[in-house]
Coordinates of C-alpha atoms (C1' of nucleotides) in Angstrom, one line a residue:
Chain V
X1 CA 138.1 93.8 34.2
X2 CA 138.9 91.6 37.1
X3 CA 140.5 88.2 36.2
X4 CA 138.2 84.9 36.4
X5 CA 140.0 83.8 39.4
X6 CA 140.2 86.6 41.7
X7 CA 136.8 86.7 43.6
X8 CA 134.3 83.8 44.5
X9 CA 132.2 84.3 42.3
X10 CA 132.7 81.0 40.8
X11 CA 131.6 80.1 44.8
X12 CA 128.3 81.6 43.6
X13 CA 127.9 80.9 40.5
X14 CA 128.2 77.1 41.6
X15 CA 125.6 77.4 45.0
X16 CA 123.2 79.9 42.7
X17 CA 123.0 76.2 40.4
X18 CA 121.2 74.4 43.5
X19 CA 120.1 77.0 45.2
X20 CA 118.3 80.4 45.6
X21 CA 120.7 82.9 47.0
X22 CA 119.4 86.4 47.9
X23 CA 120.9 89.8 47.0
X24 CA 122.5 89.9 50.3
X25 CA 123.8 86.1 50.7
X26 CA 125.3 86.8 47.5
X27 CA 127.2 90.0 48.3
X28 CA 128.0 88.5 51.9
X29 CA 129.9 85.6 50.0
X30 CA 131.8 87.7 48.3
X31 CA 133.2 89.7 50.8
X32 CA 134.5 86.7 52.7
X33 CA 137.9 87.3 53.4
X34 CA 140.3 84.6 51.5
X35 CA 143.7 84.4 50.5
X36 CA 144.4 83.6 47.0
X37 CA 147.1 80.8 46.2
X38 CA 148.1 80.1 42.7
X39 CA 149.5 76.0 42.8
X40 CA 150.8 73.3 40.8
X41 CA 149.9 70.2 39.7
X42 CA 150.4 67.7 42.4
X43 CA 150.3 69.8 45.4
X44 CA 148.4 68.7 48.6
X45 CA 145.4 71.0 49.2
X46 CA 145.4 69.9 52.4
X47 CA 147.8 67.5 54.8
X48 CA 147.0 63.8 55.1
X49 CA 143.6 63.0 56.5
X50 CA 144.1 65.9 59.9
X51 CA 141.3 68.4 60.4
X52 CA 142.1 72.1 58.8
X53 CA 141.7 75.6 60.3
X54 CA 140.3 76.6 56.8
X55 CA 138.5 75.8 53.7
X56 CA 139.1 76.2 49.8
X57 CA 137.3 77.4 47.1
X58 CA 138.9 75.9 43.4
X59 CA 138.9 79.0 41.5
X60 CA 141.1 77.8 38.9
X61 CA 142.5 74.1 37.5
X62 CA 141.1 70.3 38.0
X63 CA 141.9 68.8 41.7
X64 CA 141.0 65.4 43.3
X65 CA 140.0 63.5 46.0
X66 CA 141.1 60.2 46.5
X67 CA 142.7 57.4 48.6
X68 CA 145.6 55.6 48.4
X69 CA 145.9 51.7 48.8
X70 CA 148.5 49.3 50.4
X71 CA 149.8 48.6 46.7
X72 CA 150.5 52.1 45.5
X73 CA 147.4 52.0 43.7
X74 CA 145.0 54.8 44.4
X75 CA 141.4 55.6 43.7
X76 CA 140.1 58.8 42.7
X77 CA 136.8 60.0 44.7
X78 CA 135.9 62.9 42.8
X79 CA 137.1 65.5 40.3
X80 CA 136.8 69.1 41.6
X81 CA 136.7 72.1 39.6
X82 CA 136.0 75.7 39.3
X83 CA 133.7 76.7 41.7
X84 CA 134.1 73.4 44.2
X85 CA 134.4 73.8 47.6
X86 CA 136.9 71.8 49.3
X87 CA 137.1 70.6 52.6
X88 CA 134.1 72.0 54.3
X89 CA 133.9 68.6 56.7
X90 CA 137.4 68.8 57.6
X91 CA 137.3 72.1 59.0
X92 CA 133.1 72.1 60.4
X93 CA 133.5 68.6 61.7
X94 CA 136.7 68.1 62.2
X95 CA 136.5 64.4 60.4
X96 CA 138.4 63.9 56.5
X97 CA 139.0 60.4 55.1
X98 CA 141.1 61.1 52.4
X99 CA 143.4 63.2 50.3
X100 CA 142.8 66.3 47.8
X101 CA 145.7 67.4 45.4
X102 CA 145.7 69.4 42.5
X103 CA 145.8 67.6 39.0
X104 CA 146.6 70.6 37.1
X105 CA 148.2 73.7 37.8
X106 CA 145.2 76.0 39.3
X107 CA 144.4 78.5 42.2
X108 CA 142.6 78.1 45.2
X109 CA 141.2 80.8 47.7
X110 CA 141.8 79.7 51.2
X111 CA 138.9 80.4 53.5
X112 CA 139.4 81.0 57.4
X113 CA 137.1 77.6 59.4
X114 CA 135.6 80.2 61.8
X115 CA 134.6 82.8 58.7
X116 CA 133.1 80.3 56.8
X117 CA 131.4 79.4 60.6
X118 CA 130.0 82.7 60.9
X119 CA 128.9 83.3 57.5
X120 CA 126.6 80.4 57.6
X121 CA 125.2 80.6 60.9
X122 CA 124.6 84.7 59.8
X123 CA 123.0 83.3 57.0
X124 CA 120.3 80.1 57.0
X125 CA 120.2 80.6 53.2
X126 CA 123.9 80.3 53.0
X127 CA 124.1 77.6 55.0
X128 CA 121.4 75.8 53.6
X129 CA 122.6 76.2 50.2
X130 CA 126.1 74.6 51.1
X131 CA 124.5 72.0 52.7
X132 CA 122.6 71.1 49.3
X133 CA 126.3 71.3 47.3
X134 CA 127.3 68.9 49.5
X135 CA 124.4 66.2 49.3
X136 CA 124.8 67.2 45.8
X137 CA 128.4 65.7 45.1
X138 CA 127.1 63.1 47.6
X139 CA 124.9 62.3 44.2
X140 CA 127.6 62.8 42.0
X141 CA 129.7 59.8 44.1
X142 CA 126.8 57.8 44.1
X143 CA 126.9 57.9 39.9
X144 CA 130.4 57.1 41.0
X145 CA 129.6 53.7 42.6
X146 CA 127.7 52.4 40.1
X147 CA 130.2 53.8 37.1
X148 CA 132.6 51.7 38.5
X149 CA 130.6 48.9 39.7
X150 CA 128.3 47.8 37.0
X151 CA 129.8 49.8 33.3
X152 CA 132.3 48.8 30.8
X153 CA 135.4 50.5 30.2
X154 CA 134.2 52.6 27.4
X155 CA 130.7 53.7 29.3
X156 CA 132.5 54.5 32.4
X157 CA 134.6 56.8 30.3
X158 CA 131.8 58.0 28.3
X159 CA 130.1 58.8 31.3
X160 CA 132.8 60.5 33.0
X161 CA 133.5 62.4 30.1
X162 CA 129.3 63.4 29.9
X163 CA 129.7 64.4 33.7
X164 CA 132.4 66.8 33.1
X165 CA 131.3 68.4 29.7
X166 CA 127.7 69.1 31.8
X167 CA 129.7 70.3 35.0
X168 CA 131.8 72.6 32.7
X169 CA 128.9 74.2 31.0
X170 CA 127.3 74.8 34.7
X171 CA 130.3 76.5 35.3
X172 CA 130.5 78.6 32.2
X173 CA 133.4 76.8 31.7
X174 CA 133.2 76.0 27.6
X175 CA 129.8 74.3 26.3
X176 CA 129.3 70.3 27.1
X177 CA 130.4 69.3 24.3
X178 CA 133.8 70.7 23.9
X179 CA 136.0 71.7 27.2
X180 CA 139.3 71.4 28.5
X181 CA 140.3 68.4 30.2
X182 CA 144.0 68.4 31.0
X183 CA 144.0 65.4 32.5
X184 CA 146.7 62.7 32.2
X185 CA 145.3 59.6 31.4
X186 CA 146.6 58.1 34.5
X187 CA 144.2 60.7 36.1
X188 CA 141.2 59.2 34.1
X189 CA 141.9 55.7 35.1
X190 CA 142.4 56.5 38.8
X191 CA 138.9 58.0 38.4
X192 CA 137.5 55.3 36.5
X193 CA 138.8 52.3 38.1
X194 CA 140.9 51.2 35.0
X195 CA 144.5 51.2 34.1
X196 CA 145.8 53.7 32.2
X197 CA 146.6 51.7 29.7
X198 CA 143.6 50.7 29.3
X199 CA 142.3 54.2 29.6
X200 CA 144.4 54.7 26.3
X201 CA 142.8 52.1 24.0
X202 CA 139.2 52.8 25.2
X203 CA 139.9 56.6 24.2
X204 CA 141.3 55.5 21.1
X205 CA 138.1 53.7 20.6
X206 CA 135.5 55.9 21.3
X207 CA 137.7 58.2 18.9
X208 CA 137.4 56.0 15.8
X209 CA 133.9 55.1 16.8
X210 CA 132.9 59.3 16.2
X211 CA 132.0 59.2 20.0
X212 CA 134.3 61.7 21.2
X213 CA 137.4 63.8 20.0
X214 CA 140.2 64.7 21.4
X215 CA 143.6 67.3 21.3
X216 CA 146.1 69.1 23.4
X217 CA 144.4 68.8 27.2
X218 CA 140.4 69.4 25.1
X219 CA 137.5 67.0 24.3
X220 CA 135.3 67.5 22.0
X221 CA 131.9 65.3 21.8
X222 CA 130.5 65.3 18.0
X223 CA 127.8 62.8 19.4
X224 CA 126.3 63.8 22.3
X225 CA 123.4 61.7 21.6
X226 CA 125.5 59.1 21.1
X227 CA 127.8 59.2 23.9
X228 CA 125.3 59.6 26.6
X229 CA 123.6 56.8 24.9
X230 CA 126.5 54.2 24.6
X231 CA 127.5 55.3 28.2
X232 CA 124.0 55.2 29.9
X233 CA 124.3 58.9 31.3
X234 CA 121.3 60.5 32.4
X235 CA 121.8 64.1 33.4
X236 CA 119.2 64.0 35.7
X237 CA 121.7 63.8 38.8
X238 CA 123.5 66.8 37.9
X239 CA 120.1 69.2 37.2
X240 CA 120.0 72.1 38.9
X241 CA 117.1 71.8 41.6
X242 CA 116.9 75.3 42.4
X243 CA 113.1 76.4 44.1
X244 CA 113.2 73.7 47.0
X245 CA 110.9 73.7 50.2
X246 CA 110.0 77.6 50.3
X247 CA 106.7 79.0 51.0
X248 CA 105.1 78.8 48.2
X249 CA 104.7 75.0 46.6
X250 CA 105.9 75.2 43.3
X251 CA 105.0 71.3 42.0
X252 CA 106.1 72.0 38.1
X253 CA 108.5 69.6 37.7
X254 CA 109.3 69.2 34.4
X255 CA 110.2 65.3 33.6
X256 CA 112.1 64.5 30.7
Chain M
X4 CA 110.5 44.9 78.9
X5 CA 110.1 46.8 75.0
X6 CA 110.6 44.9 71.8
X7 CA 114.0 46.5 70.2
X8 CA 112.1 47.8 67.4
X9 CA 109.2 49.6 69.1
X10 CA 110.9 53.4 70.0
X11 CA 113.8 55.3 68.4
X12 CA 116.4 53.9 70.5
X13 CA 118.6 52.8 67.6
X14 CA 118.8 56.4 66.4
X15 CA 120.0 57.9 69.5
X16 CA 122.6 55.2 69.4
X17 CA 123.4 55.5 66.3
X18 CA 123.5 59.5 66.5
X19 CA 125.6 59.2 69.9
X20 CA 128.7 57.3 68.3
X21 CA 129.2 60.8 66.3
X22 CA 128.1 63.3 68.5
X23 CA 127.6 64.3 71.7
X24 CA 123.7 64.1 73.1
X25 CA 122.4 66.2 75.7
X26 CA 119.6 64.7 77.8
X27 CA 117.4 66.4 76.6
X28 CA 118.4 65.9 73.1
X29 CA 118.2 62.4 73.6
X30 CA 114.6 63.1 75.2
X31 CA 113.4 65.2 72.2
X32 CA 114.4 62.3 69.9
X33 CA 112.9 59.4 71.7
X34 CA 109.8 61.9 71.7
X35 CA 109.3 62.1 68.2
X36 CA 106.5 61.2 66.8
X37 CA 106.6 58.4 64.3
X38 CA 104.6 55.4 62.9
X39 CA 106.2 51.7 63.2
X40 CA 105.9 50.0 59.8
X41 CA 107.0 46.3 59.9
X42 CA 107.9 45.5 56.2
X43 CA 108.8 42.3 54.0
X44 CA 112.0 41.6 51.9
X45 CA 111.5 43.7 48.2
X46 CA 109.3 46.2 50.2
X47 CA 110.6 50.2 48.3
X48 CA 111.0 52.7 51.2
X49 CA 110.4 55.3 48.9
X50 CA 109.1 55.9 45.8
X51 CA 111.4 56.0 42.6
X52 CA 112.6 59.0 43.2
X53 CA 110.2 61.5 44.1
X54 CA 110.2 63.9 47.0
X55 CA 108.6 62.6 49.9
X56 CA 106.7 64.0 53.0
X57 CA 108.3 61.9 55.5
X58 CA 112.0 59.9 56.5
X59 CA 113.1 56.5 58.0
X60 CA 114.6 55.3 60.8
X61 CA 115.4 51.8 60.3
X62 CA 114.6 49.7 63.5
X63 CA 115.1 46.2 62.2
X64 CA 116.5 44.5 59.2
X65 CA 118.7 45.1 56.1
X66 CA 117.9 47.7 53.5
X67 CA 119.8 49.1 50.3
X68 CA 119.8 52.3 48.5
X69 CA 120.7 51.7 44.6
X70 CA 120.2 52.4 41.0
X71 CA 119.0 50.0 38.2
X72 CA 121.0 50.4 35.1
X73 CA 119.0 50.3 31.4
X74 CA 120.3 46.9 30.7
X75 CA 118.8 45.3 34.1
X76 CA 121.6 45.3 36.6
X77 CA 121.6 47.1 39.7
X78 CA 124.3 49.0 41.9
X79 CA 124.0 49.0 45.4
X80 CA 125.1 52.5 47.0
X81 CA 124.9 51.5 50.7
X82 CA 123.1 49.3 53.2
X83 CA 121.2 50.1 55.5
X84 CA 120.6 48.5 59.1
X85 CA 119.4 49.3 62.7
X86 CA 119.6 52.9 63.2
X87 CA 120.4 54.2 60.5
X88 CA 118.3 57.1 58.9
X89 CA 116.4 56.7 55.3
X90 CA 115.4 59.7 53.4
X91 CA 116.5 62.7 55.0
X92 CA 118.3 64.5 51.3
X93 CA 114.5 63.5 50.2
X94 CA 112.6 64.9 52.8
X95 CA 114.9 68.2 53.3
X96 CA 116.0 68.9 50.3
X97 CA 113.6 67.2 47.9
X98 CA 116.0 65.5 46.3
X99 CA 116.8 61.7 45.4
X100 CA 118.8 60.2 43.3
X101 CA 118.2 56.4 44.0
X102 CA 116.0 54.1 44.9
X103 CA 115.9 52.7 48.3
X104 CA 114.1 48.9 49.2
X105 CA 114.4 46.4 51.9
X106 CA 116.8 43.3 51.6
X107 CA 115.1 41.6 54.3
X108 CA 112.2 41.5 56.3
X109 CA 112.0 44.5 59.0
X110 CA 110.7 47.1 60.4
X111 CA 110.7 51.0 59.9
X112 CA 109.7 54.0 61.6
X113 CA 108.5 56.7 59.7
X114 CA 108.7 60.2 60.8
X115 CA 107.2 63.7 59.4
X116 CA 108.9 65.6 57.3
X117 CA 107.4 68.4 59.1
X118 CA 108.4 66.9 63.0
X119 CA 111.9 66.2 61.7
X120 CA 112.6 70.0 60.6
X121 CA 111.2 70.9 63.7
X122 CA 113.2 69.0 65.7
X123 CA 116.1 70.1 64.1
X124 CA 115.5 73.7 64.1
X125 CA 114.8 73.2 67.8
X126 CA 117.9 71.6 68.5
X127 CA 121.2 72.9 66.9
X128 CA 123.0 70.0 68.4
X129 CA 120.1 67.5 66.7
X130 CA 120.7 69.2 63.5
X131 CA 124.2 68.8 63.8
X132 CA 124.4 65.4 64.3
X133 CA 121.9 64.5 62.0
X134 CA 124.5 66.2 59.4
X135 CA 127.4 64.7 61.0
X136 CA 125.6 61.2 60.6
X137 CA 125.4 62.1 57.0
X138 CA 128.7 62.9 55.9
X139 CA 129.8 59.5 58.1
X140 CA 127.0 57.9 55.6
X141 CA 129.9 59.9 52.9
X142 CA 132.6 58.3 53.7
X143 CA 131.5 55.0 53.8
X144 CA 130.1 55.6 50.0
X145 CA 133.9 56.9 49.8
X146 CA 135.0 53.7 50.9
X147 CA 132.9 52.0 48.3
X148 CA 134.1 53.6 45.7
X149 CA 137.6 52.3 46.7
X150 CA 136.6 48.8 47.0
X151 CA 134.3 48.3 43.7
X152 CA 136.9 50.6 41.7
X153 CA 140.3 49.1 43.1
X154 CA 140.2 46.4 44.6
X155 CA 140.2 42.5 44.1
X156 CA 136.9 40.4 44.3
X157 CA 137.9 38.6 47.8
X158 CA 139.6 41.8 48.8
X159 CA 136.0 43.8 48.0
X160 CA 134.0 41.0 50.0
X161 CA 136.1 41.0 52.6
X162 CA 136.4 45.0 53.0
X163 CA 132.1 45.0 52.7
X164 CA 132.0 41.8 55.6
X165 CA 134.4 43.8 57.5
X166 CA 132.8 47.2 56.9
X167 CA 129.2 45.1 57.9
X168 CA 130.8 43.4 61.3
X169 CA 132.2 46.5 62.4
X170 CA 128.8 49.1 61.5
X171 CA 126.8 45.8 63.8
X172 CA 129.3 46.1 66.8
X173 CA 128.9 49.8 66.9
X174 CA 124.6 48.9 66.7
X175 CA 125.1 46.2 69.6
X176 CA 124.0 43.6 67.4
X177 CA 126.7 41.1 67.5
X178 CA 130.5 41.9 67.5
X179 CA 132.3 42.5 64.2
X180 CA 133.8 38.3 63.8
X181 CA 129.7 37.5 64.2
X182 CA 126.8 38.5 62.9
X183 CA 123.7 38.6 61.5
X184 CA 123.7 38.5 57.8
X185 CA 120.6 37.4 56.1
X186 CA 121.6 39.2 52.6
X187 CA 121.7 37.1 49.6
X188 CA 124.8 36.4 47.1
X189 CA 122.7 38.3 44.4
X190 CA 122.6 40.9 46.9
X191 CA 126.1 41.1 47.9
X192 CA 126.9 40.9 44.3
X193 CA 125.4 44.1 43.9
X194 CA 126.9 46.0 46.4
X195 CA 130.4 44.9 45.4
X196 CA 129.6 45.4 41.5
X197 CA 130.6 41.3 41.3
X198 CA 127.9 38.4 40.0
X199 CA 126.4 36.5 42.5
X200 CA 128.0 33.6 40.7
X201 CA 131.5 34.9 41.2
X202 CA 130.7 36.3 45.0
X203 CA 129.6 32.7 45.4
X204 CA 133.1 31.2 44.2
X205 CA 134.6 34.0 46.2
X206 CA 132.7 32.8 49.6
X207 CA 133.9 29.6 49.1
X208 CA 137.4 30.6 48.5
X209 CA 137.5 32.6 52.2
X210 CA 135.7 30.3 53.8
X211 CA 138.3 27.8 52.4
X212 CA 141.1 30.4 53.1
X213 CA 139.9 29.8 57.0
X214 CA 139.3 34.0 56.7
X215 CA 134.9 33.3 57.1
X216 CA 132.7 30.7 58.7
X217 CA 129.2 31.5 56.9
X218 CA 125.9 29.6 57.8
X219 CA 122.5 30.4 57.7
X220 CA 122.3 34.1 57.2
X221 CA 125.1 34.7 59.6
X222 CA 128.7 35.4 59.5
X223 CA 131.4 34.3 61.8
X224 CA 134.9 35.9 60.9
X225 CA 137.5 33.5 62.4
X226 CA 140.1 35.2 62.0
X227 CA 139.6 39.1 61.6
X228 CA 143.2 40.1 61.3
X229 CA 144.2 38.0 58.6
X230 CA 141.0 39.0 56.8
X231 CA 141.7 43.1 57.5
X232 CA 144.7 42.4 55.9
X233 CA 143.8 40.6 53.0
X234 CA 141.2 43.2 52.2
X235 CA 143.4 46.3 53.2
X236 CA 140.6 47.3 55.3
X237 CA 141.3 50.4 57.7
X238 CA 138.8 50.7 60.4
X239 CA 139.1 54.2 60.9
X240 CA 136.5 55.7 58.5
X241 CA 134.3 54.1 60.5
X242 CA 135.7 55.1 64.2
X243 CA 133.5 57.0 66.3
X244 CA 134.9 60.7 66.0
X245 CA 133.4 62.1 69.1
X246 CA 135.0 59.7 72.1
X247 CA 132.0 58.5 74.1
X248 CA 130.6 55.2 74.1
X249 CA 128.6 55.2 76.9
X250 CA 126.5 52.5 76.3
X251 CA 129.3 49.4 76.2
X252 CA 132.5 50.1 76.9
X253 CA 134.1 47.3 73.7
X254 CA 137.7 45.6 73.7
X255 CA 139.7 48.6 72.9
X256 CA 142.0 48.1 70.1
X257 CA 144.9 50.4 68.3
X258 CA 144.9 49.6 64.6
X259 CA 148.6 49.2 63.5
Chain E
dC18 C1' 105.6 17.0 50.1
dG19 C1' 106.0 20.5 46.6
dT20 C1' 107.5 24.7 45.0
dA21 C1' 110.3 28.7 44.1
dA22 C1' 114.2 31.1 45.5
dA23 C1' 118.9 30.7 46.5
dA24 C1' 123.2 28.5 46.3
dT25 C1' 126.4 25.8 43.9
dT26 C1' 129.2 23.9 40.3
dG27 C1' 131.4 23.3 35.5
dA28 C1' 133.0 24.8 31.0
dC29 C1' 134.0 28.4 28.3
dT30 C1' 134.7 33.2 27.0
dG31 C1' 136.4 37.7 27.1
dA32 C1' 137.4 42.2 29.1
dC33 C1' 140.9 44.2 31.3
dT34 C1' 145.6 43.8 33.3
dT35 C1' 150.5 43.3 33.2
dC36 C1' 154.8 43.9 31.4
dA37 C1' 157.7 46.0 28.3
dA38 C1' 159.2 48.8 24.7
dA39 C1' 158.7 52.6 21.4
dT40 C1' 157.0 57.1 20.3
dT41 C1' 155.3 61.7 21.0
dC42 C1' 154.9 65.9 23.6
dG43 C1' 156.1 69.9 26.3
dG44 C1' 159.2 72.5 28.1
dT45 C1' 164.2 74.2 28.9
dG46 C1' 168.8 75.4 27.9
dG47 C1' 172.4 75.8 24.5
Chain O
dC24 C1' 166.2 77.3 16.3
dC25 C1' 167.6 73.0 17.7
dA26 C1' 169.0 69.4 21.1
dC27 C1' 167.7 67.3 24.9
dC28 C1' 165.1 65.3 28.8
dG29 C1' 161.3 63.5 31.5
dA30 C1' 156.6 62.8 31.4
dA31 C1' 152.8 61.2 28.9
dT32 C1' 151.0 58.6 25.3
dT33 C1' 150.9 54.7 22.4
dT34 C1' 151.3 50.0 20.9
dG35 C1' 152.0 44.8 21.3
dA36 C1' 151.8 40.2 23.3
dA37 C1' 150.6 37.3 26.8
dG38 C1' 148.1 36.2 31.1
dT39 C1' 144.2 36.3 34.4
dC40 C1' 140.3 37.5 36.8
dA41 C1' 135.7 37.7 36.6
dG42 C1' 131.6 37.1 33.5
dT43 C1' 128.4 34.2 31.0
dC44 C1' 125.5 30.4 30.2
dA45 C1' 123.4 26.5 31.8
dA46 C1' 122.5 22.8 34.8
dT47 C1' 122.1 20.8 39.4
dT48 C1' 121.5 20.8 44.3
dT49 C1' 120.1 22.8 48.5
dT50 C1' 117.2 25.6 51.3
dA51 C1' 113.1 28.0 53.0
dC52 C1' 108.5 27.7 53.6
dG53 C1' 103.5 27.0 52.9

DNA sequence: CGTAAAATTGACTGACTTCAAATTCGGTGG
DNA sequence: CCACCGAATTTGAAGTCAGTCAATTTTACG
């Protein structure tokens, strides 16, 4: 039995969520050549904001984007996790704005730019389907904006916290409601806009108030309901939309 | 001599600052078909969030993408102005997560779903600025999330008037210290996840500060050092990536 | 003019920050 | 197994930035 982290499958299993991969797109991912690194918390996945001869996959562990400001304050972007791609702009386009380290210990497969290159122009599907992760943590971001824009301390965690129990499960990572999180709390206020602590007493609350539960780098939500309710998370964002423009029209979209 | 909103000029501008156009790219794009929609303030671009049949190119005016939250207030995810393209996620990948409306009067040009895919399976180069126009679309949400989730309310205005002056430059409407701003507080509010009673106090406090000059739906920026500094903003997300400006060769200057 | 939308102002409130200290936790070596 | 250490968490007290509520003035425009 091969450990979890030693092929891409979790590179499949994540592009399979969005998109329709054939027998072929599937096997052609997985024998892409890629170098497996095992790292720590805190190490750069890649240098500064300069272009990168490669990609990564996040087989294993939490990492981050984010950007530092003048004050030594810094703002997470987004959370990555098993599965994630990372970096595919800096290495097809040469452009990267900010920064991606780990947050936990975790293990990475490094991807060659000019594999990843000619997989996707050997494949349309494969190309297409990365193209749709992308625009889909573009819609992941936007949720972003408007967590930290226009919700209280406790629904921005609340809805963080929903985002990741759903992204988990999509990952066969633990069910929604109960997953690791091994996340400082100074990680969860960089994500959330908040200090952490401030990030403390609104966990604190949400405990006593039944909403959530938490131990030893785990979250448990006993009130689903309630959480997404209290936090205004709609999952809708996160869906899979698999069955996009093809052939046939398939119009069964099934609303809530 | 043309109005500036009757062809697709502002695309291929807007396109060029990323990538580089071949003639005959630039041909095949001014060639498109597409239907000129002149459109009031409040007008939706797109429905909710269904799929749509067509995209945007905006040719005149302001426009926003957001979300409306349960209890009434609204996030802005990014505005919109000459050039830019509306609707592509929708169109290609049948997906949306947001709403997307004018600010101000304006004027659209809508183009086929069906013409744009051609287009872009005829012309790799097309298709690859088209995406390369989308991530820059990324990192400016990036930025966003930086400024609603970290910084200051005169520090956020100042970053979005910034971030507005310089996207206008780079459209030839104005330079970055004057512009054309016809948003209202309520609307600026909501990009910058402030009231409109606070951005109004804030206005007054860089206008005061000598950092803005503001008067009828325009913006003059006295002093654009000091207010880059006050606001930590760092022009280079928003620097041309491919070097070529052909169209107006602009005051060259090397951020510190 | 007359009206509605937008901008402006004031007084008050409160959510979150800041600063600082105490406690717990996880790992490591004796 | 226990002592120890740094990191992470937790708690308290005080301060502030931005929100809320509500009224007034200005502007845009028919």
């Amino acid at each position: 039995m091969p450990r979890s982290d030693a092929t891409l499958e979790p590179l499949v299993r994540k592009l399979a969520l969005h998109s329709d991969l054939l027998r072929e797109e599937r096997e052609a991912l997985l024998s892409l050549r890629f170098e497996r690194r095992p790292l720590r918390a805190h190490a750069q996945l890649f240098r500064g904001v300069d272009p990168a001869l490669h990609c990564c996959v996040l087989l294993d562990g939490y990492a981050a984007g984010y950007k530092l400001l003048r004050d030594g304050s810094r703002q997470i972007l987004n959370v990555l996790m098993r599965g994630d791609l990372v970096g595919i702009q800096r290495c097809l386009f040469q452009r990267a704005d900010h920064e991606v380290e780990m947050l936990t210990d975790g293990t990475v497969a490094t991807i060659a730019a000019a594999d990843l290159q000619a997989l996707m122009s050997a494949h349309s599907g494969l190309s297409r389907a990365i193209w749709s992760e992308s625009l889909f943590h573009g819609a992941i971001q936007s949720e972003w904006i408007v967590n930290v824009g226009r919700r209280s301390a406790s629904a921005r965690l609340g809805h963080l916290l929903c985002e990741l129990g759903v992204r988990n499960e999509q990952q066969g990572l633990g069910s929604r409601d109960q997953f690791e999180l091994p996340l400082t709390q100074a990680n969860i206020a960089d994500c959330a806009g908040l200090t952490a602590v401030h990030i403390n007493r609104t966990l604190r609350s949400l405990d006593e108030a039944g909403l959530i539960r938490r131990g030893r780098g785990r979250v448990t939500i006993p009130d689903w309901a309630g959480l997404t309710r209290m936090a205004g998370f709609d999952e809708q964002y996160l869906k899979p939309k698999r069955a996009e423009v093809s052939v046939s029209p398939r119009h069964q979209q099934q609303g809530a």
